[in-house]
C-alpha positions as a Python dict, from the first residue, in 0.01 Angstrom:
ca = {
    (1, 'Q'): (0, 0, 0),
    (2, 'V'): (182, -144, -299),
    (3, 'Q'): (-86, -315, -503),
    (4, 'L'): (99, -373, -831),
    (5, 'V'): (457, -490, -878),
    (6, 'E'): (618, -527, -1220),
    (7, 'S'): (899, -764, -1310),
    (8, 'G'): (1067, -906, -1618),
    (9, 'G'): (1241, -595, -1743),
    (10, 'G'): (1597, -592, -1866),
    (11, 'S'): (1809, -559, -2177),
    (12, 'V'): (1744, -735, -2504),
    (13, 'Q'): (1867, -712, -2861),
    (14, 'A'): (1650, -565, -3132),
    (15, 'G'): (1421, -830, -3271),
    (16, 'G'): (1426, -1025, -2949),
    (17, 'S'): (1148, -1102, -2704),
    (18, 'L'): (1076, -1008, -2348),
    (19, 'R'): (791, -1093, -2115),
    (20, 'L'): (675, -857, -1845),
    (21, 'S'): (474, -962, -1546),
    (22, 'C'): (265, -768, -1296),
    (23, 'K'): (164, -909, -961),
    (24, 'Y'): (-137, -738, -810),
    (25, 'T'): (-325, -770, -483),
    (26, 'W'): (-665, -663, -612),
    (27, 'S'): (-792, -643, -966),
    (28, 'A'): (-1032, -410, -1141),
    (29, 'Y'): (-1228, -463, -1458),
    (30, 'C'): (-958, -267, -1640),
    (31, 'M'): (-592, -368, -1622),
    (32, 'G'): (-319, -236, -1848),
    (33, 'W'): (39, -153, -1937),
    (34, 'F'): (187, 190, -2000),
    (35, 'R'): (537, 306, -2081),
    (36, 'Q'): (745, 620, -2060),
    (37, 'A'): (1086, 691, -2210),
    (38, 'P'): (1315, 971, -2090),
    (39, 'G'): (1205, 1303, -2232),
    (40, 'K'): (880, 1159, -2363),
    (41, 'K'): (530, 1153, -2225),
    (42, 'R'): (363, 845, -2091),
    (43, 'E'): (172, 638, -2342),
    (44, 'G'): (-62, 346, -2321),
    (45, 'V'): (59, 11, -2453),
    (46, 'A'): (-211, -246, -2393),
    (47, 'L'): (-508, -312, -2171),
    (48, 'I'): (-752, -586, -2097),
    (49, 'E'): (-1111, -498, -2012),
    (50, 'N'): (-1328, -778, -1877),
    (51, 'G'): (-1107, -1024, -2061),
    (52, 'N'): (-1103, -828, -2387),
    (53, 'P'): (-759, -699, -2495),
    (54, 'A'): (-681, -375, -2673),
    (55, 'Y'): (-351, -241, -2804),
    (56, 'A'): (-191, 82, -2911),
    (57, 'D'): (-124, 120, -3282),
    (58, 'F'): (253, 101, -3240),
    (59, 'V'): (223, -252, -3104),
    (60, 'Q'): (153, -376, -3456),
    (61, 'G'): (68, -727, -3344),
    (62, 'R'): (397, -772, -3159),
    (63, 'F'): (262, -773, -2805),
    (64, 'T'): (9, -988, -2624),
    (65, 'I'): (-156, -897, -2296),
    (66, 'S'): (-305, -1164, -2075),
    (67, 'Q'): (-438, -1202, -1723),
    (68, 'D'): (-437, -1493, -1483),
    (69, 'S'): (-700, -1420, -1222),
    (70, 'A'): (-614, -1728, -1018),
    (71, 'K'): (-253, -1613, -978),
    (72, 'N'): (-329, -1240, -970),
    (73, 'T'): (-86, -1167, -1251),
    (74, 'L'): (-97, -951, -1562),
    (75, 'E'): (142, -1044, -1841),
    (76, 'L'): (274, -866, -2147),
    (77, 'Q'): (450, -1087, -2399),
    (78, 'R'): (654, -873, -2634),
    (79, 'N'): (813, -999, -2954),
    (80, 'S'): (1007, -831, -3234),
    (81, 'L'): (1127, -559, -3002),
    (82, 'K'): (1259, -234, -3143),
    (83, 'P'): (1492, 26, -2989),
    (84, 'E'): (1194, 260, -2968),
    (85, 'D'): (1035, 15, -2726),
    (86, 'S'): (1296, 110, -2467),
    (87, 'A'): (1116, 267, -2174),
    (88, 'M'): (1000, 224, -1820),
    (89, 'Y'): (696, -1, -1830),
    (90, 'Y'): (420, 37, -1575),
    (91, 'C'): (137, -188, -1475),
    (92, 'A'): (-185, -6, -1393),
    (93, 'R'): (-538, -66, -1272),
    (94, 'N'): (-848, 143, -1314),
    (95, 'S'): (-1204, 115, -1192),
    (96, 'T'): (-1356, 400, -1392),
    (97, 'D'): (-1271, 473, -1754),
    (98, 'C'): (-1080, 206, -1941),
    (99, 'S'): (-869, 373, -2205),
    (100, 'L'): (-506, 380, -2318),
    (101, 'W'): (-547, 750, -2384),
    (102, 'Y'): (-642, 824, -2025),
    (103, 'L'): (-320, 859, -1825),
    (104, 'Y'): (-457, 895, -1473),
    (105, 'W'): (-554, 545, -1375),
    (106, 'G'): (-636, 465, -1015),
    (107, 'A'): (-333, 255, -923),
    (108, 'W'): (18, 219, -1063),
    (109, 'G'): (316, -5, -1011),
    (110, 'Q'): (669, 125, -963),
    (111, 'G'): (776, 27, -1313),
    (112, 'T'): (1030, -205, -1471),
    (113, 'Q'): (1299, -81, -1709),
    (114, 'V'): (1327, -224, -2058),
    (115, 'T'): (1621, -149, -2285),
    (116, 'V'): (1630, -267, -2645),
    (117, 'A'): (1974, -243, -2801),
    (118, 'S'): (2022, -180, -3171),
}
């Protein structure tokens, strides 16, 4: 079953903003966003654990993760985008360890492509 579906990807100019959304059918205490660019390994972007957000260092205050339990959505507001932010972004859910450095979460979405032009 598809339990997470991302949307909001697309193309944007450097310095612009883009908001990603993830619709899920069932939540866990740990929800997050990962990304993977061609030729690069997957990396964690942001997560929210029992309402508490955490971010990767490269975010540098540019992104904000939020969750709306009533609507079953996970959001990632991204400002001041850079070309290096170009990647496939995945929504994920985990019911065990909650870490951006752990890349084998329990459930994953299909991804939404983000391209930041220079």
